[in-house]
Amino acid sequence: MKETSTIVKTISRCVVGFIFLYGLYIVCYGHLTPGGGFTGGVILASAFVLEMLAWGKEEALKSLPFRLAKPFDSAGALAFLVLGLLGLLLGGDFFVNVIQKAYPGKPFSLFNAGIIPLCNIAIAIKVCASLFLVILVLSVLRVAAGGGTEDDLTTQEEE
Amino acid sequence: MKLLPLMIAIPLSVAFILPLLPKKRPRMADCLAVLATLALLALAAMLIGQSGVYALGGWRPPVGIVLVLDGLSWLVLITVALVSFLVTVFSARYMEQYTARGRYYALFMLMVAGMNGAVLTGDMFNLYVFIEVAAVASYALVAFGCHEEELEASFKYAVLGSIASSFILLGIALMYCLFGTVNMAHLGQKVSASGLNRAAIFSLVLFIAGFGLKAALVPFHAWLPDAHPSAPAPISAMLSGVLIKAIGVYALIRVLFNVFGVTAQVATALMVLGTISMVVAILMALIQWDLKRLLAYSSISQIGYVMLGFGVGGAVLAAGGSPVIAALGFLGALFHLVNHAVFKSLLFLSSGALEYATGTRQLKEMGGLGKEMPVTAGASLVASLAIGGVPPLNGFFSKLIIILACVSSGHYGFALAAVLVSIFTLAVYMKVQKYAFLGKPAEGRKSVHEVPAAMRIPMTLLAVLCLGMSLMLLPGPKKRVLDPAVQVLMDRDAYIQSVMGVASALGAGQETDMKIAEN
């Protein structure tokens, strides 16, 4: 691919941090303001994707390595499931908001709503990691006639 | 009942644990997958005879999502659990030919989670989500070999599957727009109260087209003969055996019978679609030489039988005819649905065993394998006779009941078609027996060995089931297993009452909860 211009590189270096921060805000305040885990996760992933587009995938993989993104992908989903099972164990029903029952919290404050912000964080981790991986895989895989795609992916994985 | 969400939570958690296991130890993935499906089978078996409504998170029904366990969902649930358990045992040896087994099982488990969820849910939008989970996992599994034809089949499947999903989603959106709810029972209540206007009928058509695509009924079947043979054999067994039933047939009849309530037009549509599928697909199967492609076409034909059974039952029900005849149609359809899951997964597993041993799927390149692979040959013979409708086997009884229902409700033409297709089916499978197992070995075929025990055992068990399932029609097992499922289809109000009753009970509880919180 042709290298991107200096303008693109400089501007994206300036904004990547802000995009990431904004993503974190959307995730953490998901239970109070519009947004939430999925939206925030997409914004978080878009920070890495911008890095990938402007600087190439090697640079992006430095900030979110493949061997970290892959476990995050599974861990986010598992964390969400654990929250659900917690409800089954402690509250009697799947996904009962057990924390809300124990600590009601003050409405409209950050620490509030029990497991909902935790669910948002779990979803954000999952969405961010998997969206990043999807776009990474799209840039890695070059489907030639007759296959050979699996090898590319395995070399990535072994790195 | 308390453990009902585990039917979805177990496969989902295993699906996300599997990619974390070390790649160097594929046996760990095998063990975990087999244990998980065994746990699902045990859990499903424990739920026998139970029914109830589970409000997730304690939220009451019209707003919160409910899981509904009744005779019908239990029947599909246990079928999925049984087939997926035997298929994972088979996969342990079969999948040694492929790399990345962790990923294979992860996708497999996601598919199982999607199917269990789609079967249990009592919420239209949730149904859509679970169908998509199962469908997307199956697109990836079809392409698992990563060869050209597999990728092409998967792409075709993905495109047509997405069209089906968008039909279903549009239907749900229309229903939500008209009635302001996505809870199935609540929708059913509102449909009963206000009747169907044109927009609702349009969404009904969208559902028939969407779920019909997922179930591969004939005008919508084009993806199946490519997709099912391209997948690894255990996955073909899952796709043909249970996936098209759980997210296609089951979802369609649940929506048609329990939400909309069946009308004469809908029942006729089901009967006609079913009969066309039956006839066209079996003629297509007759000319195939690729074993798995032949099996795939025969799946479409057998789904036609199931649809015909539901259609006949629905027609009698809508016309206010004898409930005994309507129940007969439903009984035949449900029994055939379960039977087909058993013998078609057995046939696909045996085709996988043949491919494993000989390295080919072409019938012309086999021949004389009966002596070298006696267990596979025996299992395949039992399944062939069962699907062909030879008397002591399960397929005979379910087809007989469907034909009886057709005759006793006066649909002689449909009955005749069902009988003729049954004869053609037998011919198709005799062709398989002749070219694969009997006769002389094809020229240039190397001598082969029987497949390993881990592959023989699931096939043997399924063959025994083909024989034993005929006993399900004895009064005792029938009353326990099949009759509750038939009852769900017969009595739409009971379904609505069971869910909405929970709504009012929980509603009272929740109001007191809120009062306490305010204080």
PDB file of C-alpha atoms in Angstrom, chain B residues 211-315:
ATOM      1  CA  PHE B 211     -37.970 -19.081   7.879  1.00  0.00           C
ATOM      2  CA  GLY B 212     -38.679 -21.014   4.672  1.00  0.00           C
ATOM      3  CA  LEU B 213     -35.254 -19.918   3.411  1.00  0.00           C
ATOM      4  CA  LYS B 214     -33.668 -21.051   6.671  1.00  0.00           C
ATOM      5  CA  ALA B 215     -35.513 -24.383   6.456  1.00  0.00           C
ATOM      6  CA  ALA B 216     -34.675 -24.724   2.727  1.00  0.00           C
ATOM      7  CA  LEU B 217     -38.199 -25.346   1.438  1.00  0.00           C
ATOM      8  CA  VAL B 218     -38.132 -25.737  -2.301  1.00  0.00           C
ATOM      9  CA  PRO B 219     -38.407 -22.356  -3.910  1.00  0.00           C
ATOM     10  CA  PHE B 220     -35.944 -21.155  -1.266  1.00  0.00           C
ATOM     11  CA  HIS B 221     -33.599 -24.144  -1.236  1.00  0.00           C
ATOM     12  CA  ALA B 222     -30.784 -23.129  -3.607  1.00  0.00           C
ATOM     13  CA  TRP B 223     -28.130 -22.678  -0.915  1.00  0.00           C
ATOM     14  CA  LEU B 224     -28.517 -26.023   0.839  1.00  0.00           C
ATOM     15  CA  PRO B 225     -27.157 -28.475  -1.768  1.00  0.00           C
ATOM     16  CA  ASP B 226     -23.958 -26.405  -1.884  1.00  0.00           C
ATOM     17  CA  ALA B 227     -23.603 -25.539   1.771  1.00  0.00           C
ATOM     18  CA  HIS B 228     -24.314 -28.851   3.478  1.00  0.00           C
ATOM     19  CA  PRO B 229     -21.922 -31.012   1.426  1.00  0.00           C
ATOM     20  CA  SER B 230     -19.099 -28.465   1.667  1.00  0.00           C
ATOM     21  CA  ALA B 231     -18.939 -28.488   5.448  1.00  0.00           C
ATOM     22  CA  PRO B 232     -16.904 -31.131   7.301  1.00  0.00           C
ATOM     23  CA  ALA B 233     -19.076 -34.263   7.684  1.00  0.00           C
ATOM     24  CA  PRO B 234     -19.944 -33.808  11.393  1.00  0.00           C
ATOM     25  CA  ILE B 235     -21.088 -30.277  10.599  1.00  0.00           C
ATOM     26  CA  SER B 236     -23.155 -31.508   7.665  1.00  0.00           C
ATOM     27  CA  ALA B 237     -24.808 -33.849  10.146  1.00  0.00           C
ATOM     28  CA  MET B 238     -25.540 -30.919  12.459  1.00  0.00           C
ATOM     29  CA  LEU B 239     -26.754 -28.632   9.666  1.00  0.00           C
ATOM     30  CA  SER B 240     -29.053 -31.157   8.015  1.00  0.00           C
ATOM     31  CA  GLY B 241     -29.897 -32.980  11.212  1.00  0.00           C
ATOM     32  CA  VAL B 242     -30.860 -30.163  13.514  1.00  0.00           C
ATOM     33  CA  LEU B 243     -29.973 -26.640  12.327  1.00  0.00           C
ATOM     34  CA  ILE B 244     -32.561 -26.341   9.558  1.00  0.00           C
ATOM     35  CA  LYS B 245     -35.147 -27.694  11.984  1.00  0.00           C
ATOM     36  CA  ALA B 246     -34.307 -25.590  15.022  1.00  0.00           C
ATOM     37  CA  ILE B 247     -33.984 -22.222  13.289  1.00  0.00           C
ATOM     38  CA  GLY B 248     -36.170 -22.986  10.275  1.00  0.00           C
ATOM     39  CA  VAL B 249     -39.031 -25.392  10.874  1.00  0.00           C
ATOM     40  CA  TYR B 250     -39.387 -24.959  14.630  1.00  0.00           C
ATOM     41  CA  ALA B 251     -39.228 -21.165  14.485  1.00  0.00           C
ATOM     42  CA  LEU B 252     -41.725 -21.076  11.625  1.00  0.00           C
ATOM     43  CA  ILE B 253     -44.319 -23.284  13.286  1.00  0.00           C
ATOM     44  CA  ARG B 254     -43.872 -21.540  16.634  1.00  0.00           C
ATOM     45  CA  VAL B 255     -44.600 -18.201  14.988  1.00  0.00           C
ATOM     46  CA  LEU B 256     -47.402 -19.500  12.772  1.00  0.00           C
ATOM     47  CA  PHE B 257     -49.223 -21.644  15.306  1.00  0.00           C
ATOM     48  CA  ASN B 258     -48.583 -19.890  18.619  1.00  0.00           C
ATOM     49  CA  VAL B 259     -48.311 -16.237  17.641  1.00  0.00           C
ATOM     50  CA  PHE B 260     -50.502 -15.747  14.575  1.00  0.00           C
ATOM     51  CA  GLY B 261     -52.768 -18.730  14.947  1.00  0.00           C
ATOM     52  CA  VAL B 262     -53.109 -20.889  11.881  1.00  0.00           C
ATOM     53  CA  THR B 263     -55.497 -19.932   9.099  1.00  0.00           C
ATOM     54  CA  ALA B 264     -56.713 -22.010   6.168  1.00  0.00           C
ATOM     55  CA  GLN B 265     -54.560 -20.056   3.692  1.00  0.00           C
ATOM     56  CA  VAL B 266     -51.400 -20.488   5.750  1.00  0.00           C
ATOM     57  CA  ALA B 267     -52.064 -24.195   6.167  1.00  0.00           C
ATOM     58  CA  THR B 268     -52.566 -24.590   2.414  1.00  0.00           C
ATOM     59  CA  ALA B 269     -49.337 -22.686   1.782  1.00  0.00           C
ATOM     60  CA  LEU B 270     -47.486 -25.057   4.117  1.00  0.00           C
ATOM     61  CA  MET B 271     -48.970 -28.123   2.441  1.00  0.00           C
ATOM     62  CA  VAL B 272     -48.162 -26.910  -1.065  1.00  0.00           C
ATOM     63  CA  LEU B 273     -44.627 -25.794  -0.145  1.00  0.00           C
ATOM     64  CA  GLY B 274     -44.054 -29.095   1.625  1.00  0.00           C
ATOM     65  CA  THR B 275     -45.271 -31.186  -1.276  1.00  0.00           C
ATOM     66  CA  ILE B 276     -43.251 -29.245  -3.857  1.00  0.00           C
ATOM     67  CA  SER B 277     -40.146 -29.643  -1.688  1.00  0.00           C
ATOM     68  CA  MET B 278     -40.814 -33.344  -1.284  1.00  0.00           C
ATOM     69  CA  VAL B 279     -41.245 -34.057  -4.986  1.00  0.00           C
ATOM     70  CA  VAL B 280     -38.691 -31.731  -6.577  1.00  0.00           C
ATOM     71  CA  ALA B 281     -35.869 -32.463  -4.128  1.00  0.00           C
ATOM     72  CA  ILE B 282     -36.161 -36.238  -4.305  1.00  0.00           C
ATOM     73  CA  LEU B 283     -36.025 -36.124  -8.116  1.00  0.00           C
ATOM     74  CA  MET B 284     -32.893 -33.970  -7.819  1.00  0.00           C
ATOM     75  CA  ALA B 285     -31.414 -36.427  -5.318  1.00  0.00           C
ATOM     76  CA  LEU B 286     -31.973 -39.311  -7.688  1.00  0.00           C
ATOM     77  CA  ILE B 287     -29.519 -37.958 -10.270  1.00  0.00           C
ATOM     78  CA  GLN B 288     -26.675 -37.031  -7.877  1.00  0.00           C
ATOM     79  CA  TRP B 289     -23.404 -38.965  -7.838  1.00  0.00           C
ATOM     80  CA  ASP B 290     -21.777 -36.949  -5.049  1.00  0.00           C
ATOM     81  CA  LEU B 291     -22.896 -38.797  -1.910  1.00  0.00           C
ATOM     82  CA  LYS B 292     -23.145 -35.750   0.355  1.00  0.00           C
ATOM     83  CA  ARG B 293     -24.969 -33.714  -2.269  1.00  0.00           C
ATOM     84  CA  LEU B 294     -27.460 -36.525  -2.647  1.00  0.00           C
ATOM     85  CA  LEU B 295     -28.017 -36.549   1.110  1.00  0.00           C
ATOM     86  CA  ALA B 296     -28.468 -32.775   1.093  1.00  0.00           C
ATOM     87  CA  TYR B 297     -31.214 -32.948  -1.542  1.00  0.00           C
ATOM     88  CA  SER B 298     -32.895 -35.736   0.368  1.00  0.00           C
ATOM     89  CA  SER B 299     -32.913 -33.485   3.468  1.00  0.00           C
ATOM     90  CA  ILE B 300     -34.976 -30.915   1.575  1.00  0.00           C
ATOM     91  CA  SER B 301     -37.382 -33.653   0.560  1.00  0.00           C
ATOM     92  CA  GLN B 302     -37.774 -34.889   4.131  1.00  0.00           C
ATOM     93  CA  ILE B 303     -38.365 -31.362   5.431  1.00  0.00           C
ATOM     94  CA  GLY B 304     -41.177 -31.318   2.874  1.00  0.00           C
ATOM     95  CA  TYR B 305     -42.785 -34.263   4.688  1.00  0.00           C
ATOM     96  CA  VAL B 306     -42.551 -32.416   8.003  1.00  0.00           C
ATOM     97  CA  MET B 307     -44.140 -29.301   6.498  1.00  0.00           C
ATOM     98  CA  LEU B 308     -46.897 -31.363   4.872  1.00  0.00           C
ATOM     99  CA  GLY B 309     -47.708 -32.888   8.266  1.00  0.00           C
ATOM    100  CA  PHE B 310     -47.916 -29.478   9.940  1.00  0.00           C
ATOM    101  CA  GLY B 311     -49.940 -28.137   7.010  1.00  0.00           C
ATOM    102  CA  VAL B 312     -52.503 -30.935   7.170  1.00  0.00           C
ATOM    103  CA  GLY B 313     -52.860 -30.558  10.937  1.00  0.00           C
ATOM    104  CA  GLY B 314     -53.193 -26.797  10.552  1.00  0.00           C
ATOM    105  CA  ALA B 315     -55.780 -27.121   7.768  1.00  0.00           C
TER     106      ALA B 315
END
